[in-house]
Short mmCIF file of C-alpha atoms and ligand atoms in Angstrom, two decimals:
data_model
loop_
_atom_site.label_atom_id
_atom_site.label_comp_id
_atom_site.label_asym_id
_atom_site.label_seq_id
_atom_site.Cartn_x
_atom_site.Cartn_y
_atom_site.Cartn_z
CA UNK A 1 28.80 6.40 -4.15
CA UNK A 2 28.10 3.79 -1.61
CA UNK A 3 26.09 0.92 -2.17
CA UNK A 4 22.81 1.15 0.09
CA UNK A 5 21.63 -2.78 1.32
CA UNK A 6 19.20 -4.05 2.69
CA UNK A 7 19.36 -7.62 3.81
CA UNK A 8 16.99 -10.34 5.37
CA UNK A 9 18.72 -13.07 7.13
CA UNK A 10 15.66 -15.20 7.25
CA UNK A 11 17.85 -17.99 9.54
CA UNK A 12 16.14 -21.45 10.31
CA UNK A 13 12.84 -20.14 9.71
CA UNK A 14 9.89 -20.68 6.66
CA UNK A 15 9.45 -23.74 4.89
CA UNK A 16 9.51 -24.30 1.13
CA UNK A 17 6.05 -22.57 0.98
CA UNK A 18 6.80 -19.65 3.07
CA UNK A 19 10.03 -18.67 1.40
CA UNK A 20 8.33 -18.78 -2.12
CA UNK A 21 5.65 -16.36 -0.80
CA UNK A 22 8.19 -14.61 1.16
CA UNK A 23 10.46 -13.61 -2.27
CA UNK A 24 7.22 -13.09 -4.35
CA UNK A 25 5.64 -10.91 -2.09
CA UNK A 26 9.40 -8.72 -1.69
CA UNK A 27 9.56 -8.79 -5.52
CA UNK A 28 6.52 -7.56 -6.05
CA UNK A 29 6.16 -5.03 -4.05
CA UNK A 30 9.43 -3.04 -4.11
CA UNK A 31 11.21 -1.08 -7.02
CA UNK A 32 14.86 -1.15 -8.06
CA UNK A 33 16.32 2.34 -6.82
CA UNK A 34 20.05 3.21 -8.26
CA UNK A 35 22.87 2.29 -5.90
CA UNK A 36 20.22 0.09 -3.35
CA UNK A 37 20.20 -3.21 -3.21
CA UNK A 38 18.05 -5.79 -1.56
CA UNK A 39 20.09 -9.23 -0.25
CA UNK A 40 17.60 -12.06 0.43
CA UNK A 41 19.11 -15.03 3.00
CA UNK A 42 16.49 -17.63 2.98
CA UNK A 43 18.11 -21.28 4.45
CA UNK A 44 20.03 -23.43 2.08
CA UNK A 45 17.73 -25.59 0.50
CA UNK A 46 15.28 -22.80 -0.40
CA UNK A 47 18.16 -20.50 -2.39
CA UNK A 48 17.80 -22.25 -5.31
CA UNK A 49 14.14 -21.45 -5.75
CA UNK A 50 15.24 -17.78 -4.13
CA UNK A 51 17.68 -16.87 -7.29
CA UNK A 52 15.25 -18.24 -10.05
CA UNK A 53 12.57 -15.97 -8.58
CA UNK A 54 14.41 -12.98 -8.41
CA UNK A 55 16.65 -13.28 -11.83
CA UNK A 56 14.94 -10.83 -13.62
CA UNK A 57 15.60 -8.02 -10.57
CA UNK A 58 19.37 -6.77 -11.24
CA UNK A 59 18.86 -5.47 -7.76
CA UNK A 60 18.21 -8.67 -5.55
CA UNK A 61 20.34 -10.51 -4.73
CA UNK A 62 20.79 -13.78 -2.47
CA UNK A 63 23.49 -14.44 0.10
CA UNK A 64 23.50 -18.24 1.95
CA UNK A 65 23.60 -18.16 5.61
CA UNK A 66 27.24 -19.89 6.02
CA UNK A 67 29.58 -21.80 3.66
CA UNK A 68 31.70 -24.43 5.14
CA UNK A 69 35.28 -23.86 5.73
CA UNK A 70 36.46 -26.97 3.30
CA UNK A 71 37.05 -27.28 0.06
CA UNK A 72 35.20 -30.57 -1.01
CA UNK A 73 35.46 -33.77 0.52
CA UNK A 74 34.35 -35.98 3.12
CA UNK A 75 32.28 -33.61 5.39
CA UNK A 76 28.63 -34.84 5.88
CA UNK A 77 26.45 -32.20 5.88
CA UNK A 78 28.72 -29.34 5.06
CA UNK A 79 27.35 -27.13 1.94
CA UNK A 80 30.89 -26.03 -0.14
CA UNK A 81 31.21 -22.28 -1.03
CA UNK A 82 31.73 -24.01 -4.90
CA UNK A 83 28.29 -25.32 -4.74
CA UNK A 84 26.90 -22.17 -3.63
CA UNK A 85 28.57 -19.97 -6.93
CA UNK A 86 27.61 -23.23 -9.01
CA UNK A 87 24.01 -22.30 -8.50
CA UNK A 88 23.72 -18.88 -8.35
CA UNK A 89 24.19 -17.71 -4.83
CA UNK A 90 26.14 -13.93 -4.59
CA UNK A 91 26.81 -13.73 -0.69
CA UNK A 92 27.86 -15.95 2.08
CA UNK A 93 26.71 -14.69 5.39
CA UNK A 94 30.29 -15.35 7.58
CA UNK A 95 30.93 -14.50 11.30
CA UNK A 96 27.14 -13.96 12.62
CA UNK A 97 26.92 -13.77 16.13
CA UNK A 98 25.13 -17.16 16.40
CA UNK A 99 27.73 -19.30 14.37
CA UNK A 100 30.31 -17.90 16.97
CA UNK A 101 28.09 -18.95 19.40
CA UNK A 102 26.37 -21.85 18.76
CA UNK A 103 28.64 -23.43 16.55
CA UNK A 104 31.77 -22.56 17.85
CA UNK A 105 32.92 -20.52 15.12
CA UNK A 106 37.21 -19.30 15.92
CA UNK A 107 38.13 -16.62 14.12
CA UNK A 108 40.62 -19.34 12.22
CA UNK A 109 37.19 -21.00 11.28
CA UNK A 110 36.23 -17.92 9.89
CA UNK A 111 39.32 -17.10 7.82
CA UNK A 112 39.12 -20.23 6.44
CA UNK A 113 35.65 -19.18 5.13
CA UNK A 114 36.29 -15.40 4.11
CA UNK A 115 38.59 -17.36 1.76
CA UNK A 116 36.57 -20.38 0.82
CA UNK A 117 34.09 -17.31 -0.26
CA UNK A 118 36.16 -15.19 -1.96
CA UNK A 119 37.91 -17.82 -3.82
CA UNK A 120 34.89 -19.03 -5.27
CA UNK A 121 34.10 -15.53 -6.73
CA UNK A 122 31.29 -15.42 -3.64
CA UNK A 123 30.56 -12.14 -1.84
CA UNK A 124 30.82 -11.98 1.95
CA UNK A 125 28.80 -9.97 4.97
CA UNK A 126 30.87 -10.47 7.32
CA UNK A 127 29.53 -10.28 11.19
CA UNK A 128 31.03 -8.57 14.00
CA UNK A 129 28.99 -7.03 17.20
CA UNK A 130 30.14 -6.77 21.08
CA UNK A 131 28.17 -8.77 23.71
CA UNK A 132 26.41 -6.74 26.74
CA UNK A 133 29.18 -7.38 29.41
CA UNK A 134 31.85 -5.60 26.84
CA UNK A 135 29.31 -2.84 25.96
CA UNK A 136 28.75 -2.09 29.46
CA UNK A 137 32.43 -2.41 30.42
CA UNK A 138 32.99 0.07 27.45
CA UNK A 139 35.19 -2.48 25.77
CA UNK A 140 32.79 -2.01 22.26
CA UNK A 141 35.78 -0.51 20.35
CA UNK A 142 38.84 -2.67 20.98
CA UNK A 143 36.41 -6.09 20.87
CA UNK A 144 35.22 -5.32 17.23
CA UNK A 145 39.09 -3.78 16.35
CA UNK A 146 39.52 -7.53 17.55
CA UNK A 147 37.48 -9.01 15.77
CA UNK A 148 38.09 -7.38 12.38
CA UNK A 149 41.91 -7.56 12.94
CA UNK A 150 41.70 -10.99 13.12
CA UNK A 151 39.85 -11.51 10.08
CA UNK A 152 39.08 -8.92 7.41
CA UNK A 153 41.80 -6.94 8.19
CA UNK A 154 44.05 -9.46 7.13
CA UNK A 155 42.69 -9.39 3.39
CA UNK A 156 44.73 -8.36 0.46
CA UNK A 157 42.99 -4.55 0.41
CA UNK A 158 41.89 -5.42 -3.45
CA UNK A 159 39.33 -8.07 -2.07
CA UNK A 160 37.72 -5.51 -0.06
CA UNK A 161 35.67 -4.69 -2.70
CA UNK A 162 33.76 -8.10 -2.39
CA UNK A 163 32.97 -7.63 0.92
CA UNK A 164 30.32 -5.71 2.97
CA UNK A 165 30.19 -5.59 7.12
CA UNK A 166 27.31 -5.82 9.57
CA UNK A 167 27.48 -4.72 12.45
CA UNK A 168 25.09 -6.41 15.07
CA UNK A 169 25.89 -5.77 18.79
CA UNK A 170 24.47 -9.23 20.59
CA UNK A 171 22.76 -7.46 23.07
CA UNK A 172 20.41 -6.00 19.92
CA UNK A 173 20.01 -9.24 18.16
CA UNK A 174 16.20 -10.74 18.51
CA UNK A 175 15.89 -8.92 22.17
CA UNK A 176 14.03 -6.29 20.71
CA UNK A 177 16.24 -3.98 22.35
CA UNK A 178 18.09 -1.32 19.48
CA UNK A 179 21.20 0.08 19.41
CA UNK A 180 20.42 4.08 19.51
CA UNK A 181 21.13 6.03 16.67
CA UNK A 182 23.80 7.54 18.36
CA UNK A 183 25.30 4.69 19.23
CA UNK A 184 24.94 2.97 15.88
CA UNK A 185 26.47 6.08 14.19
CA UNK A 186 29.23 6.43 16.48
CA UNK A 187 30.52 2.34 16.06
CA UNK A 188 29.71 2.51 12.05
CA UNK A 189 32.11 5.80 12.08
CA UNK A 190 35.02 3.79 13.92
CA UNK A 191 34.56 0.85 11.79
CA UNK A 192 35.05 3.37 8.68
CA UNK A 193 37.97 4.98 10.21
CA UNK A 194 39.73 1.41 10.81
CA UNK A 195 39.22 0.28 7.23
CA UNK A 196 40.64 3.98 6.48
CA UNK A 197 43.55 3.61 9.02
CA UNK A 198 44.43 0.00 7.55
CA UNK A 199 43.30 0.54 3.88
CA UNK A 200 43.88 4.14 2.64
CA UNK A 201 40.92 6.72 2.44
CA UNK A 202 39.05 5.21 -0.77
CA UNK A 203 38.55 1.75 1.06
CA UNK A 204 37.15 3.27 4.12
CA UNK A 205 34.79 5.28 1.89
CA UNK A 206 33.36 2.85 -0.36
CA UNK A 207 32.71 0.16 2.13
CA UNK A 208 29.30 -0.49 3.11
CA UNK A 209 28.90 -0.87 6.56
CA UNK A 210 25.20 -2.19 7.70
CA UNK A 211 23.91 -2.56 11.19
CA UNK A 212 21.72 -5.19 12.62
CA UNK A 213 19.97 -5.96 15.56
CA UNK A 214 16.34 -5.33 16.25
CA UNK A 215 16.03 -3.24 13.12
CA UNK A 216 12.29 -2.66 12.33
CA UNK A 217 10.06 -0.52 10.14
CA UNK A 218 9.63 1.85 13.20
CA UNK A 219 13.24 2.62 13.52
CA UNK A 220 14.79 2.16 10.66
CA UNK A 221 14.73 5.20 9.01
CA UNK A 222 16.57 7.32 11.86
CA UNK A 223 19.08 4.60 11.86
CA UNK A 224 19.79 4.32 7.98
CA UNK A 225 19.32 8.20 8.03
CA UNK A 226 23.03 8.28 10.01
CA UNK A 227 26.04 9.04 7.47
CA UNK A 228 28.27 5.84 8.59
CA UNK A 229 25.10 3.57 8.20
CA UNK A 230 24.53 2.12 4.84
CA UNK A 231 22.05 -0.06 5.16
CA UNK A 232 21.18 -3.22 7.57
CA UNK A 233 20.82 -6.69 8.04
CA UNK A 234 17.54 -7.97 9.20
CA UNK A 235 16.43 -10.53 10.96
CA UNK A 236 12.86 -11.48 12.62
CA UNK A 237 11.29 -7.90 10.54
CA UNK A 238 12.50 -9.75 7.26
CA UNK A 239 10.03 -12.60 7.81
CA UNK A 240 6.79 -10.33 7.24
CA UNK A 241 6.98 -9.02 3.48
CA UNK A 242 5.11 -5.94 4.30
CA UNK A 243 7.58 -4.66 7.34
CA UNK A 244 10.56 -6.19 5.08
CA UNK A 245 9.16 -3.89 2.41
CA UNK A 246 8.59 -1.06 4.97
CA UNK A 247 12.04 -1.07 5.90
CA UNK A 248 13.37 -1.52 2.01
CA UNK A 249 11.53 2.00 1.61
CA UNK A 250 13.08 3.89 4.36
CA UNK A 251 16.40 4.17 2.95
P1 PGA B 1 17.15 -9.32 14.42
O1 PGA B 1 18.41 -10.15 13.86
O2 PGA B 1 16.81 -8.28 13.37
O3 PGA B 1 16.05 -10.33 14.59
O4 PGA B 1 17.56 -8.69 15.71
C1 PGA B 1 19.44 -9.53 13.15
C2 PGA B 1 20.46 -10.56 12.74
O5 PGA B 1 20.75 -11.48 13.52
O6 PGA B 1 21.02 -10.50 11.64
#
């Protein structure tokens, strides 16, 4: 069976207070369920904190919101994919939207931190969403065949196991502004049948495939209740426990 996740991508938001309350609040109030697991992204310098909270919870997990794409060395500020499995960390949060965007991520920047992940024994979500132009020009298909061929696609098929995709069409992302069911179902079904296509039937079947992008406690159940959709990856919702928790409980 396919793993069910649920994961808040808290990004630069809380401070050392909020994110304590923030994990405390999600611990307390939800239960482990078989096969469903809860990935909490609060930034860097609050993960340590994150993991010792939630180490008695088999279920929760913590993913980091990037890894750098070097090894060690002399790179102020980076934060190594090594130091991340040296304290704890299970995921590394690769190829969001706003990496791409903001921080110029290539999809050779990315490769080089699919590995850096994997290498270190880290789990990856990895990212991959269309913006409006190449929804509306109905170019949604061939940009995140694109975008996967470029990256995950090149993987050695027995490291597909450690990873899990999200997809988060930009035009979804903090606007407010969901991705229909329909819609949702219909790119999560594609993105199955390329992992099939590339991988053979049992890769396409276990993946988990999550969507993001404006997910809330009001819609999330129709979208989780879709049979490609295995989960999602939330963003502003996962900064209120209660709506977090809301949205935990509707798949
Ligand atoms: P959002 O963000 O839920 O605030 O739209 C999702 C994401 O960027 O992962």
């Amino acid at each position: 069976m396919r793993k069910k996740i649920i994961a808040g991508n808290w990004k630069m938001n809380t401070d050392k207070k909020d994110s304590k309350n923030l994990v405390s609040e999600i611990v307390k109030n939800s239960e482990e369920k078989n096969h469903t697991y809860i990935i909490l992204s609060p930034p860097y310098i609050y993960l340590q904190q994150a993991i010792t909270d939630c180490m008695h919870r088999k279920d929760i997990l913590v993913a980091s919101q990037n890894c750098s794409s070097f090894d060690n060395g002399a790179y102020t500020g980076e934060v190594s994919a090594k130091m991340l499995k040296s304290i704890g960390v299970d995921y590394v949060i690769i190829g969001h939207s706003e990496r791409r965007q903001y921080f110029k991520e290539s999809n050779d920047i990315l490769n080089d931190k699919i590995l850096q992940a994997l290498s270190n024994n880290l789990k990856v979500i990895f990212c991959c969403g269309e913006d409006i132009n190449q929804r509306e020009k109905n170019e949604f298909f061939d940009v995140i065949n694109d975008q996967l061929s470029s990256t995950i696609f090149k993987l050695d098929s027995k490291k597909l196991s450690n990873i899990i995709v999200a997809y988060e069409p930009i035009w979804a992302i903090g606007t407010g502004k969901t991705a229909s069911p329909e819609q949702a179902q219909e790119m999560h079904f594609y993105i199955r049948s390329l992992f099939k296509k590339n991988f053979g039937d049992n890769v396409g079947d276990n993946i988990s495939i999550l969507y993001g992008g404006s997910c809330k406690a009001s819609n999330a159940k129709t979208i989780f209740s879709q049979s490609d959709i295995d989960g999602g990856l939330i963003g502003g919702a996962s900064l209120k426990s209660a709506d977090f928790i809301s949205i935990i409980n509707s798949i």
